GROMACS .gro file of N, CA, C and O in nm:
model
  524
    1UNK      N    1   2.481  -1.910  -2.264
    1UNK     CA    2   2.511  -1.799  -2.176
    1UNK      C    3   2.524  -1.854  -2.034
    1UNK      O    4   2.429  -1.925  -1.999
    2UNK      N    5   2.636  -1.835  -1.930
    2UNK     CA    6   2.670  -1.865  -1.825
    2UNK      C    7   2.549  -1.819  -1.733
    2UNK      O    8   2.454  -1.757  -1.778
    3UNK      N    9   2.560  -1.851  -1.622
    3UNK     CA   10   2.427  -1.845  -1.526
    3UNK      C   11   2.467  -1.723  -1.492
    3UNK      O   12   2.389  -1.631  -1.516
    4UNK      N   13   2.567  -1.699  -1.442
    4UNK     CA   14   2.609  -1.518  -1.398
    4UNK      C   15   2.593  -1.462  -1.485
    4UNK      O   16   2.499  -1.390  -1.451
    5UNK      N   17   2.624  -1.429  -1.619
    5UNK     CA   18   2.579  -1.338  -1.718
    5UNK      C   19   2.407  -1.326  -1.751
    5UNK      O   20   2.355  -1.239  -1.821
    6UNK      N   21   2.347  -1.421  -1.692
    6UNK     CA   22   2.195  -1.435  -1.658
    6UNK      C   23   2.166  -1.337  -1.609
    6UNK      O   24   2.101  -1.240  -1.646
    7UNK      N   25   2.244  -1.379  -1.471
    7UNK     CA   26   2.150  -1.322  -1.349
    7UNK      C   27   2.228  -1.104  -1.356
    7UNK      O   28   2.161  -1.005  -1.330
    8UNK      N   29   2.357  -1.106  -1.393
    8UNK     CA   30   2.364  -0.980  -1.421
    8UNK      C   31   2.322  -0.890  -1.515
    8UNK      O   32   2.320  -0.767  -1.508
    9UNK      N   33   2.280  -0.982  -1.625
    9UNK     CA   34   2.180  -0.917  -1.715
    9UNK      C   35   1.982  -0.858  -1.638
    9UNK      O   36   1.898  -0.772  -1.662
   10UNK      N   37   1.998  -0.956  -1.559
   10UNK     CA   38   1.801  -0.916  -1.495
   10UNK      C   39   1.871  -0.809  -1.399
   10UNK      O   40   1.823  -0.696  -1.408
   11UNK      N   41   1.981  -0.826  -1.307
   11UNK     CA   42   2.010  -0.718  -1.228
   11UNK      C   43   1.994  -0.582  -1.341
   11UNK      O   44   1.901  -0.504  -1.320
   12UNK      N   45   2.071  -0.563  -1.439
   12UNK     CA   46   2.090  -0.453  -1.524
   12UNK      C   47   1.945  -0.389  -1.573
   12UNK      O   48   1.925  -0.268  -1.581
   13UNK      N   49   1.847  -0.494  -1.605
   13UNK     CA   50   1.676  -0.446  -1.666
   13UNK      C   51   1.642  -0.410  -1.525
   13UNK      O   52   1.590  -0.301  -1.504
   14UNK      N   53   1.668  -0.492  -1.424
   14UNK     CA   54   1.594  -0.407  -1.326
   14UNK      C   55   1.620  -0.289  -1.268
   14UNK      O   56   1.528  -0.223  -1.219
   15UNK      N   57   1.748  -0.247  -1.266
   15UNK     CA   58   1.832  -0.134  -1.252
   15UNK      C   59   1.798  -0.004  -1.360
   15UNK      O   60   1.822   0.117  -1.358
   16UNK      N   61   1.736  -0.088  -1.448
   16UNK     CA   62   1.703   0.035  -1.572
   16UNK      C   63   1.558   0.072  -1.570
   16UNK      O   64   1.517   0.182  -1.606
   17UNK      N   65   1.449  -0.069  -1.505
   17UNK     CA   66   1.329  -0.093  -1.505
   17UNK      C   67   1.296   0.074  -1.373
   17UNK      O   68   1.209   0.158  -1.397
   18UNK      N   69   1.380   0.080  -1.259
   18UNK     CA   70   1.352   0.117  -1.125
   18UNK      C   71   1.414   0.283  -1.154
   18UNK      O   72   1.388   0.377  -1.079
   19UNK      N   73   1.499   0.292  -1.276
   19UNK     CA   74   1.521   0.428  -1.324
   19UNK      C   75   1.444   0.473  -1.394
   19UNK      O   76   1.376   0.573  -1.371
   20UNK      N   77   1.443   0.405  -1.491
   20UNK     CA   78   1.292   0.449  -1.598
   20UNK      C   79   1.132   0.488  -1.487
   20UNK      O   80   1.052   0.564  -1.541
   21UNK      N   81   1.107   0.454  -1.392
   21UNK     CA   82   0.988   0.488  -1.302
   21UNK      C   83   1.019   0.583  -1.210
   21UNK      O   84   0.947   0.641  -1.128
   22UNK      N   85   1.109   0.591  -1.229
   22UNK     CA   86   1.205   0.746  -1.154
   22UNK      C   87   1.150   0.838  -1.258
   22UNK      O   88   1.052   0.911  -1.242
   23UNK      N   89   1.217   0.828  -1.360
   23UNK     CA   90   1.200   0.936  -1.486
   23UNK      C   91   1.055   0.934  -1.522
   23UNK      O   92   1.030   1.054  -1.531
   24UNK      N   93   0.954   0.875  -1.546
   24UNK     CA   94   0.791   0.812  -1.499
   24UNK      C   95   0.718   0.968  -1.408
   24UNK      O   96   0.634   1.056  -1.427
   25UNK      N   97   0.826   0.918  -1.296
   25UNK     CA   98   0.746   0.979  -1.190
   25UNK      C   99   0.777   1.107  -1.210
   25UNK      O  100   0.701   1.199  -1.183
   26UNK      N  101   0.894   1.120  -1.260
   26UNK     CA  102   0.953   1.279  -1.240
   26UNK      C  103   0.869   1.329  -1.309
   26UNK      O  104   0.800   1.399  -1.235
   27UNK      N  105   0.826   1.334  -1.435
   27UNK     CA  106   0.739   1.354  -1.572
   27UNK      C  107   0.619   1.440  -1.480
   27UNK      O  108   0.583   1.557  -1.464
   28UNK      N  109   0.584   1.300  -1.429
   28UNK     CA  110   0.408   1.370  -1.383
   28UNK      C  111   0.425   1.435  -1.284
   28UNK      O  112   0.324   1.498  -1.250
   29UNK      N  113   0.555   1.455  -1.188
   29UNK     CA  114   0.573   1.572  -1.119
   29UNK      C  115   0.587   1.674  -1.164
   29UNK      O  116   0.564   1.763  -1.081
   30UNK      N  117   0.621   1.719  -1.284
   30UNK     CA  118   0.666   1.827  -1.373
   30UNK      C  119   0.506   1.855  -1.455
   30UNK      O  120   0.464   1.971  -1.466
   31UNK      N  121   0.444   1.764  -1.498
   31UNK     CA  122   0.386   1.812  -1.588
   31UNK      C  123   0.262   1.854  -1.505
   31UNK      O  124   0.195   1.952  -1.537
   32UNK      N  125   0.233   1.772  -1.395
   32UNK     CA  126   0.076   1.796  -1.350
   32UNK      C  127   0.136   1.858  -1.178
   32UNK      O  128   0.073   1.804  -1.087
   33UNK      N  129   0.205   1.922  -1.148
   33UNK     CA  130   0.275   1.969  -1.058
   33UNK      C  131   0.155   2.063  -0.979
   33UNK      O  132   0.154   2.060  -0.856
   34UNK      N  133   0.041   2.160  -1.064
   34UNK     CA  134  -0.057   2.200  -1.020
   34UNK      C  135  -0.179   2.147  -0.939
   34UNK      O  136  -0.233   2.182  -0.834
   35UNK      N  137  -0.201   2.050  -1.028
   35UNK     CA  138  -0.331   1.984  -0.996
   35UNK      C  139  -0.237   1.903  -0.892
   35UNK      O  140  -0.205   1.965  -0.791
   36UNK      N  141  -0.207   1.820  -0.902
   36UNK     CA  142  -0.121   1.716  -0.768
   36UNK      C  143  -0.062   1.814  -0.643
   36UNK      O  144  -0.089   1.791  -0.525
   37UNK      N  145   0.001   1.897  -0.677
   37UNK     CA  146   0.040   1.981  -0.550
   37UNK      C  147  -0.162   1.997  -0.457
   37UNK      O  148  -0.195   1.973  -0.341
   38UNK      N  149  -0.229   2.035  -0.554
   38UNK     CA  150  -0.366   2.047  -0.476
   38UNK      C  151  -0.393   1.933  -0.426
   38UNK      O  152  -0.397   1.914  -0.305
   39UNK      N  153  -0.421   1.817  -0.537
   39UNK     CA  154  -0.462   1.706  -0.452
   39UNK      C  155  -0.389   1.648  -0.332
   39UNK      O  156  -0.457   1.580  -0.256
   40UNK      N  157  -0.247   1.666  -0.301
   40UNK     CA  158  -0.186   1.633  -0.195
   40UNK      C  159  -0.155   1.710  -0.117
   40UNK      O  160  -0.079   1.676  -0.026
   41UNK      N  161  -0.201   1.832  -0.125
   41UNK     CA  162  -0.167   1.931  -0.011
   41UNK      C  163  -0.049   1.953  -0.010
   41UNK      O  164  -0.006   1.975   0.103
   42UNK      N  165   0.082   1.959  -0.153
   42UNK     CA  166   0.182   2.027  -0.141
   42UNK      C  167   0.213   2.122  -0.179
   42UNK      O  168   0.131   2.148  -0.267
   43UNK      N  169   0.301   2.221  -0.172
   43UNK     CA  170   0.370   2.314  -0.277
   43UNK      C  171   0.403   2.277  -0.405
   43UNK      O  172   0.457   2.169  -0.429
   44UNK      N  173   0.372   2.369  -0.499
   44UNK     CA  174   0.401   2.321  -0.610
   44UNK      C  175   0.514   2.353  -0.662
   44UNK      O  176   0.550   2.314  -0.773
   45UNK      N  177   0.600   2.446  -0.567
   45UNK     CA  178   0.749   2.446  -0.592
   45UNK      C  179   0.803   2.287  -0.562
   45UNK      O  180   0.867   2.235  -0.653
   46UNK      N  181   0.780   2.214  -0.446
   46UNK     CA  182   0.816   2.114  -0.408
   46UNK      C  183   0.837   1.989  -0.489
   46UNK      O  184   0.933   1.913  -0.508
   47UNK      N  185   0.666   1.997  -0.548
   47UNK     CA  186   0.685   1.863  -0.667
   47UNK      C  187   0.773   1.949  -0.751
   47UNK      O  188   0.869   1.875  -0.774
   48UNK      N  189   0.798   2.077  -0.816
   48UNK     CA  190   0.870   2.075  -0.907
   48UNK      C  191   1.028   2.037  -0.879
   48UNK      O  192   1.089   1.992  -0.976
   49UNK      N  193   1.092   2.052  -0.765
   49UNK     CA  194   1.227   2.033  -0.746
   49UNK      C  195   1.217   1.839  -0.735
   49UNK      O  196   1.298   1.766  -0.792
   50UNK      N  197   1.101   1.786  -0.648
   50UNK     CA  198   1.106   1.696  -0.678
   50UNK      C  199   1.127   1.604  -0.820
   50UNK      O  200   1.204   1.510  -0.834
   51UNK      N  201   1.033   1.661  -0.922
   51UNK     CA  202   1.041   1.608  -0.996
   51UNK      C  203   1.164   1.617  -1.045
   51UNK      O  204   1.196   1.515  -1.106
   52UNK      N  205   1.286   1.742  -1.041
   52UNK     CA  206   1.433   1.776  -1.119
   52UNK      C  207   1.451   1.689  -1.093
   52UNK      O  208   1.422   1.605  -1.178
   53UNK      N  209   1.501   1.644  -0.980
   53UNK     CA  210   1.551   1.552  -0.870
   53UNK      C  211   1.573   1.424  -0.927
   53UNK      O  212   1.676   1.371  -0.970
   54UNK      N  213   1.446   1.383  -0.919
   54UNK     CA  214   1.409   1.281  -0.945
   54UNK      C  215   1.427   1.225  -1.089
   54UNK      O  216   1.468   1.110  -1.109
   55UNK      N  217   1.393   1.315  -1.194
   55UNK     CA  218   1.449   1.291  -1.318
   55UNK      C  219   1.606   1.295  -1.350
   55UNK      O  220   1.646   1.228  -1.445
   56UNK      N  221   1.712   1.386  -1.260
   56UNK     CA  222   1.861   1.360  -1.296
   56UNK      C  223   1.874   1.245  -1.213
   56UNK      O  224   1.985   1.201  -1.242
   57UNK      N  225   1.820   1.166  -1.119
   57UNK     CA  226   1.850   1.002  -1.069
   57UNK      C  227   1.783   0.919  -1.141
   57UNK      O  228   1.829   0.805  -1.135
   58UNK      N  229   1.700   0.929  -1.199
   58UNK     CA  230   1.667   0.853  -1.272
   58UNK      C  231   1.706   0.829  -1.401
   58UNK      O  232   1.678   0.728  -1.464
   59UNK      N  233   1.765   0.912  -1.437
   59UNK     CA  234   1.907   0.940  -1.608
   59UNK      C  235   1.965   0.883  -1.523
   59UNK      O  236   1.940   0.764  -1.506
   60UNK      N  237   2.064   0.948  -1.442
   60UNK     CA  238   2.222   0.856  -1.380
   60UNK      C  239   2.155   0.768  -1.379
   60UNK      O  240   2.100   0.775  -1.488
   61UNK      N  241   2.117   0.680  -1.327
   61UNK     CA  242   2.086   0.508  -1.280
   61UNK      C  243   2.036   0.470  -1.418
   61UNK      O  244   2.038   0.351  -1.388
   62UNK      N  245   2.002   0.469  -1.513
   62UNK     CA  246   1.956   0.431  -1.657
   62UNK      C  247   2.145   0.443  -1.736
   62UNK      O  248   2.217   0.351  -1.773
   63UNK      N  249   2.167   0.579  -1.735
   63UNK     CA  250   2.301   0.601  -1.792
   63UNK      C  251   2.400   0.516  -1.723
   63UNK      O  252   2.433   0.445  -1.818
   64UNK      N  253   2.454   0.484  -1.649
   64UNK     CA  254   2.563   0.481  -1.535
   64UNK      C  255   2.553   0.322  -1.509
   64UNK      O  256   2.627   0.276  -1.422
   65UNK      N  257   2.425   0.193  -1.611
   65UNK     CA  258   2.414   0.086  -1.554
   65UNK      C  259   2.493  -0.037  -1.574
   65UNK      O  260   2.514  -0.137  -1.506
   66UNK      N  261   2.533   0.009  -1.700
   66UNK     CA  262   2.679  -0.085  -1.702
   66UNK      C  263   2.821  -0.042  -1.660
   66UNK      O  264   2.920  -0.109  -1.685
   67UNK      N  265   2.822   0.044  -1.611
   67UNK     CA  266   2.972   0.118  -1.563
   67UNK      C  267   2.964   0.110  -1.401
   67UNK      O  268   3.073   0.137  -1.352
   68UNK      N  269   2.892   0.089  -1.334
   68UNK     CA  270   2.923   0.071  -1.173
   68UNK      C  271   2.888  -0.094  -1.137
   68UNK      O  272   2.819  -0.177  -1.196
   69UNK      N  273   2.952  -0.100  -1.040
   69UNK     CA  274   2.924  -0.218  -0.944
   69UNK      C  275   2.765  -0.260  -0.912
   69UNK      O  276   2.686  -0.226  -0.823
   70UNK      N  277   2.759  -0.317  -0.985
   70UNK     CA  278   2.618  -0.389  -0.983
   70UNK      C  279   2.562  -0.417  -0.800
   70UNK      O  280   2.451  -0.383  -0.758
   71UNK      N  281   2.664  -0.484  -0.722
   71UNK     CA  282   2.597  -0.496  -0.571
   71UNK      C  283   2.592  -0.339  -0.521
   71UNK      O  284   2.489  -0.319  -0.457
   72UNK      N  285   2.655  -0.251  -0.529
   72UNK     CA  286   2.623  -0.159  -0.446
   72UNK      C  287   2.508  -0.057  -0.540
   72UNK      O  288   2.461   0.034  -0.472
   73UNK      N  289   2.467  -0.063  -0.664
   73UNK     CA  290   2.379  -0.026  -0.709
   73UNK      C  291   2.197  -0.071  -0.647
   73UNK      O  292   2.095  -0.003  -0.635
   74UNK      N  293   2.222  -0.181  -0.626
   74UNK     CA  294   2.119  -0.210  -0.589
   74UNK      C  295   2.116  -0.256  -0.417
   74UNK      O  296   2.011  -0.274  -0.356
   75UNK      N  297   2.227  -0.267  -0.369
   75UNK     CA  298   2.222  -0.239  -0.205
   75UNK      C  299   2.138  -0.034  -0.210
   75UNK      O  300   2.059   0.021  -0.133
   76UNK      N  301   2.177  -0.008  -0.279
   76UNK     CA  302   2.136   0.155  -0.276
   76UNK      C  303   2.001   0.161  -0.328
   76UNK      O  304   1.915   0.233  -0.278
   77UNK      N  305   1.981   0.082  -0.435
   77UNK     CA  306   1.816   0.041  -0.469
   77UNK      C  307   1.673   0.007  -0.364
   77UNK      O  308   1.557   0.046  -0.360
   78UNK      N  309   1.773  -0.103  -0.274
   78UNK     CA  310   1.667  -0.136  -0.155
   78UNK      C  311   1.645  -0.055  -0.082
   78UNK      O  312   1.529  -0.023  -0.053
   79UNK      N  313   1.773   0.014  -0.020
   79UNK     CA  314   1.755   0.142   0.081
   79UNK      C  315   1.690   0.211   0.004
   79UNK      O  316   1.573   0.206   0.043
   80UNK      N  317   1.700   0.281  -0.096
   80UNK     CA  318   1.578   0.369  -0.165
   80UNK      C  319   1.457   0.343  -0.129
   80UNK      O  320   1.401   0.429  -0.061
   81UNK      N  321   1.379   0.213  -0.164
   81UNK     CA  322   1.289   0.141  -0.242
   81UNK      C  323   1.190   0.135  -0.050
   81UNK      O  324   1.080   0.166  -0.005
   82UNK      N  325   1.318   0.077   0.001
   82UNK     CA  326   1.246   0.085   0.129
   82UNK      C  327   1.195   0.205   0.232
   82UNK      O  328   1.093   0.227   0.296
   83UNK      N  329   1.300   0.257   0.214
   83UNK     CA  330   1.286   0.455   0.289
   83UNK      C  331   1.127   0.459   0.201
   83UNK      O  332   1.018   0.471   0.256
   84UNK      N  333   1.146   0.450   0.088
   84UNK     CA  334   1.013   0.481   0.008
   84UNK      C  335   0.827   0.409   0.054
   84UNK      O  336   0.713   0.456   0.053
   85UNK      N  337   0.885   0.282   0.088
   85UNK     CA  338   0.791   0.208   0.167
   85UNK      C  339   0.729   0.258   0.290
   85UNK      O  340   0.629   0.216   0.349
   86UNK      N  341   0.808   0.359   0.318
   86UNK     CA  342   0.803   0.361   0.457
   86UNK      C  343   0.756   0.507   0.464
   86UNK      O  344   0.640   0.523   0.500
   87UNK      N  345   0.816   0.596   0.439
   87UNK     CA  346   0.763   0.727   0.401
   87UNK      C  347   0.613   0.730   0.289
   87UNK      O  348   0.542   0.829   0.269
   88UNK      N  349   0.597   0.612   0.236
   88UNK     CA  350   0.434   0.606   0.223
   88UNK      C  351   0.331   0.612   0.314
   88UNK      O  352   0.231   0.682   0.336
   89UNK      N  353   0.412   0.478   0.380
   89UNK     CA  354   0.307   0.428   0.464
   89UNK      C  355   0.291   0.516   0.601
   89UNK      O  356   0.219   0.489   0.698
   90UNK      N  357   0.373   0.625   0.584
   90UNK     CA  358   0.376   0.740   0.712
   90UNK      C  359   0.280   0.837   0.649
   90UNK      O  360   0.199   0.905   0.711
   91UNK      N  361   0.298   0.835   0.523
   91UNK     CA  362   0.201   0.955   0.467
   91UNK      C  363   0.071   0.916   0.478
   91UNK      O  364  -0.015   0.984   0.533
   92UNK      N  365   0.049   0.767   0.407
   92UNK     CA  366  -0.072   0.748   0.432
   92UNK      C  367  -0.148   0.750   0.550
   92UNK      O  368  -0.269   0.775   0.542
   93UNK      N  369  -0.088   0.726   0.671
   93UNK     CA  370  -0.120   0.714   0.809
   93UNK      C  371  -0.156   0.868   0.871
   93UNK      O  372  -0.257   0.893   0.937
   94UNK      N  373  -0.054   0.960   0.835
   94UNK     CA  374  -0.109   1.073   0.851
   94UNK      C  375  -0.205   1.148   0.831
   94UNK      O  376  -0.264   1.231   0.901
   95UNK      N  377  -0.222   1.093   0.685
   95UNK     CA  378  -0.363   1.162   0.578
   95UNK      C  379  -0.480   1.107   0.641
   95UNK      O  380  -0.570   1.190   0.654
   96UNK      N  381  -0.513   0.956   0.698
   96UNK     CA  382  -0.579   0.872   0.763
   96UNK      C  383  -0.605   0.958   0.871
   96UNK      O  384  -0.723   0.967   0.902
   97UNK      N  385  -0.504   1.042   0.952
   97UNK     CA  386  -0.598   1.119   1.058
   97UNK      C  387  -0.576   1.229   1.059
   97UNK      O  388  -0.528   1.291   1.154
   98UNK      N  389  -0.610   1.272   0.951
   98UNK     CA  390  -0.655   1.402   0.956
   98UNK      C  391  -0.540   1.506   0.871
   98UNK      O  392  -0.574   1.597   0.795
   99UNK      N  393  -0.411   1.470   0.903
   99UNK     CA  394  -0.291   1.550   0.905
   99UNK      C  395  -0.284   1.590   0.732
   99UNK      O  396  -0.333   1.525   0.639
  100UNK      N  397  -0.218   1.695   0.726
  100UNK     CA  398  -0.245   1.784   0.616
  100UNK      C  399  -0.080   1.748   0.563
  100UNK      O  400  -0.017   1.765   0.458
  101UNK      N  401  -0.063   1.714   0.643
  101UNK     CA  402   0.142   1.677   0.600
  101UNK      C  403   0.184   1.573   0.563
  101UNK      O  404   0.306   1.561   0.559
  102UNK      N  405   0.103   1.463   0.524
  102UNK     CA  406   0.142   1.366   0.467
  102UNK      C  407   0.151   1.339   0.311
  102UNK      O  408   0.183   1.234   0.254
  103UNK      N  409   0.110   1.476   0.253
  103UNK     CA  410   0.170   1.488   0.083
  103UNK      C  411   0.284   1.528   0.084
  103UNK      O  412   0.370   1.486   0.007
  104UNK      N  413   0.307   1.648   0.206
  104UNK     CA  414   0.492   1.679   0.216
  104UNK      C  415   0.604   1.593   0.242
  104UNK      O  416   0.717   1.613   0.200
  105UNK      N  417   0.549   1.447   0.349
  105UNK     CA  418   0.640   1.347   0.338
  105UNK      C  419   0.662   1.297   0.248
  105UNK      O  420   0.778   1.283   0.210
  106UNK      N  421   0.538   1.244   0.166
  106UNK     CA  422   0.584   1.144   0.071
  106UNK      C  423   0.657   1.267  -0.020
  106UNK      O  424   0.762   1.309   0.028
  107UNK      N  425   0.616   1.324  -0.137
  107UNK     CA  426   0.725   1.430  -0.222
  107UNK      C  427   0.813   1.439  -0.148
  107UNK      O  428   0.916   1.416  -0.212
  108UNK      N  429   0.846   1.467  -0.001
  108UNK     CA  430   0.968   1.518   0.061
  108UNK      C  431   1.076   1.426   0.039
  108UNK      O  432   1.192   1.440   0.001
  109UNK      N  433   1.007   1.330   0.071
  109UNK     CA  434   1.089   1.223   0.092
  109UNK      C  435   1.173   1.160  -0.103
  109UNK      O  436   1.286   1.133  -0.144
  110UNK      N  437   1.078   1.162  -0.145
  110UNK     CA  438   1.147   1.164  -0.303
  110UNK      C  439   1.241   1.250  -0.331
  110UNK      O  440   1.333   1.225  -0.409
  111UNK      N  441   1.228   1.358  -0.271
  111UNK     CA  442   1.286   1.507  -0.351
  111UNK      C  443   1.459   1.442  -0.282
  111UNK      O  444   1.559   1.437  -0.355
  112UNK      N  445   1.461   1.401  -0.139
  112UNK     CA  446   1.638   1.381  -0.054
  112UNK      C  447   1.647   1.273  -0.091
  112UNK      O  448   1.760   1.231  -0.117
  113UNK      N  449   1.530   1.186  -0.108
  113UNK     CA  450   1.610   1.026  -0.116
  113UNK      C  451   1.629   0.981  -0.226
  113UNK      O  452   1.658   0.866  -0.258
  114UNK      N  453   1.608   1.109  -0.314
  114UNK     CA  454   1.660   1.083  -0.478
  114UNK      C  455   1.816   1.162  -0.495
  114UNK      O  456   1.908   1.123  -0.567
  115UNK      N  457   1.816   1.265  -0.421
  115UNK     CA  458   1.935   1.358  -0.428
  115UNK      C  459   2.055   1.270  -0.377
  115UNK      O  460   2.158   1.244  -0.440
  116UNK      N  461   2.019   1.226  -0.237
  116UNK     CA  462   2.095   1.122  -0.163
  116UNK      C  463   2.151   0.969  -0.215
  116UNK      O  464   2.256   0.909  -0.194
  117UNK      N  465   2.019   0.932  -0.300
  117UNK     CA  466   2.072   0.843  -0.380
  117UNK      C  467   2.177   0.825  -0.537
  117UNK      O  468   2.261   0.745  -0.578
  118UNK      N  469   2.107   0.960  -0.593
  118UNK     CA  470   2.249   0.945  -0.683
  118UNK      C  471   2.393   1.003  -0.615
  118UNK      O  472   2.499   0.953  -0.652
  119UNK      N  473   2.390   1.102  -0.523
  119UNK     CA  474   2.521   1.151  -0.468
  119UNK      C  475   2.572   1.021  -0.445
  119UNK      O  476   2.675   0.991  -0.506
  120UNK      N  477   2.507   0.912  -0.347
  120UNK     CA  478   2.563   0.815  -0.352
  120UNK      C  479   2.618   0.727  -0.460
  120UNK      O  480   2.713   0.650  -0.446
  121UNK      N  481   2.552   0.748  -0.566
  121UNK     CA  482   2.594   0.616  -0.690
  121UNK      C  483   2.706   0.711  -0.741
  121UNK      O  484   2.810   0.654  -0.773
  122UNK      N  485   2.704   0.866  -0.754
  122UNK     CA  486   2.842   0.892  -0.780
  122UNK      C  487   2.962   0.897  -0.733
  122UNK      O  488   3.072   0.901  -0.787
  123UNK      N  489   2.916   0.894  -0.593
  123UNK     CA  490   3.082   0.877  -0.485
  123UNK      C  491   3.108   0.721  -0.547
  123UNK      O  492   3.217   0.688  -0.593
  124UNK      N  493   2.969   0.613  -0.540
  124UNK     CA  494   3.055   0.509  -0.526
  124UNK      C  495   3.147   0.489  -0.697
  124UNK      O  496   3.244   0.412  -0.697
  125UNK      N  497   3.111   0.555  -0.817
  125UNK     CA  498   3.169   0.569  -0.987
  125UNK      C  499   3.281   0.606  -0.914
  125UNK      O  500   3.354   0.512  -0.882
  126UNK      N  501   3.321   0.735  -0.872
  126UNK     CA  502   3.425   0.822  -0.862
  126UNK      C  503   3.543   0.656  -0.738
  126UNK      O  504   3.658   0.614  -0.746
  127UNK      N  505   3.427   0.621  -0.649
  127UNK     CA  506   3.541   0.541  -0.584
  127UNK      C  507   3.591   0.396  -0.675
  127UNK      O  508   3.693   0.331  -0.650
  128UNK      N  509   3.495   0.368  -0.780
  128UNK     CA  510   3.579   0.244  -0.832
  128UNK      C  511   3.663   0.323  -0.973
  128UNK      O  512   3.693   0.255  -1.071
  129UNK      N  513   3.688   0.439  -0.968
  129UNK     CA  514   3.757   0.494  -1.072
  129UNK      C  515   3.687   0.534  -1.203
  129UNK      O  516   3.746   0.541  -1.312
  130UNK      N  517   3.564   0.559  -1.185
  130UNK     CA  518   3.516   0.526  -1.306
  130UNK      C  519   3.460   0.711  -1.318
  130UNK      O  520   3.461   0.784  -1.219
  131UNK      N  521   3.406   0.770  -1.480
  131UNK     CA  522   3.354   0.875  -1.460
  131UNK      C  523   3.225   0.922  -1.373
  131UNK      O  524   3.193   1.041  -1.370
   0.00000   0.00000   0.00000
């Protein structure tokens, strides 16, 4: 096996690895949406749209991983992955003093930067021609 068919094969598990924990997460947003909305001080409408959310990006990016452009899949992965880093570490900082709004960032932040991220992986299907 050629070294590129290597390395686009680990791109593809990881592309499926980072959807599958999408669909993970969506789960326990859906299923424990009660108890977690309490423990984080959110709405429990919130985790629930989060979790939709989050579970139809996490299908597209599992479904959709051999049919798109592998670099801009995961140029869109980091920006995810990082917004995500970062909207933690804001939540956590908040919760740290005191602030009651740092369960709404982090869910918040899942609920757009999951919506935002597949809109993106489908403009970019629709721009290389693909369904």
């Amino acid at each position: 096996m050629a070294q590129t068919e290597v390395g686009t094969r680990r791109m593809a598990v990881g592309i499926v690895a980072d959807g599958a924990v999408k669909v993970v997460l969506a789960a326990v947003h859906l299923v424990a949406a009660d108890p977690l909305g309490r423990l984080l001080g959110v709405p429990v409408w919130l985790l629930i749209v989060s979790g939709v959310v989050l579970l139809a990006c996490g299908g597209t990016e599992i479904r959709y991983v051999h049919s798109r452009p592998m670099r801009t899949c995961l140029r869109l992965m980091v920006a995810y992955d990082s917004g995500w880093v970062v909207a933690t570490l804001a939540a956590v900082l908040m919760a740290s003093q005191g602030s009651s709004a740092g369960g709404e960032v982090w869910i918040g932040y899942q609920a757009i930067a999951s919506l935002a991220f597949a809109a993106l992986l489908a403009s970019a299907l629709r721009g290389a021609g693909r369904p």
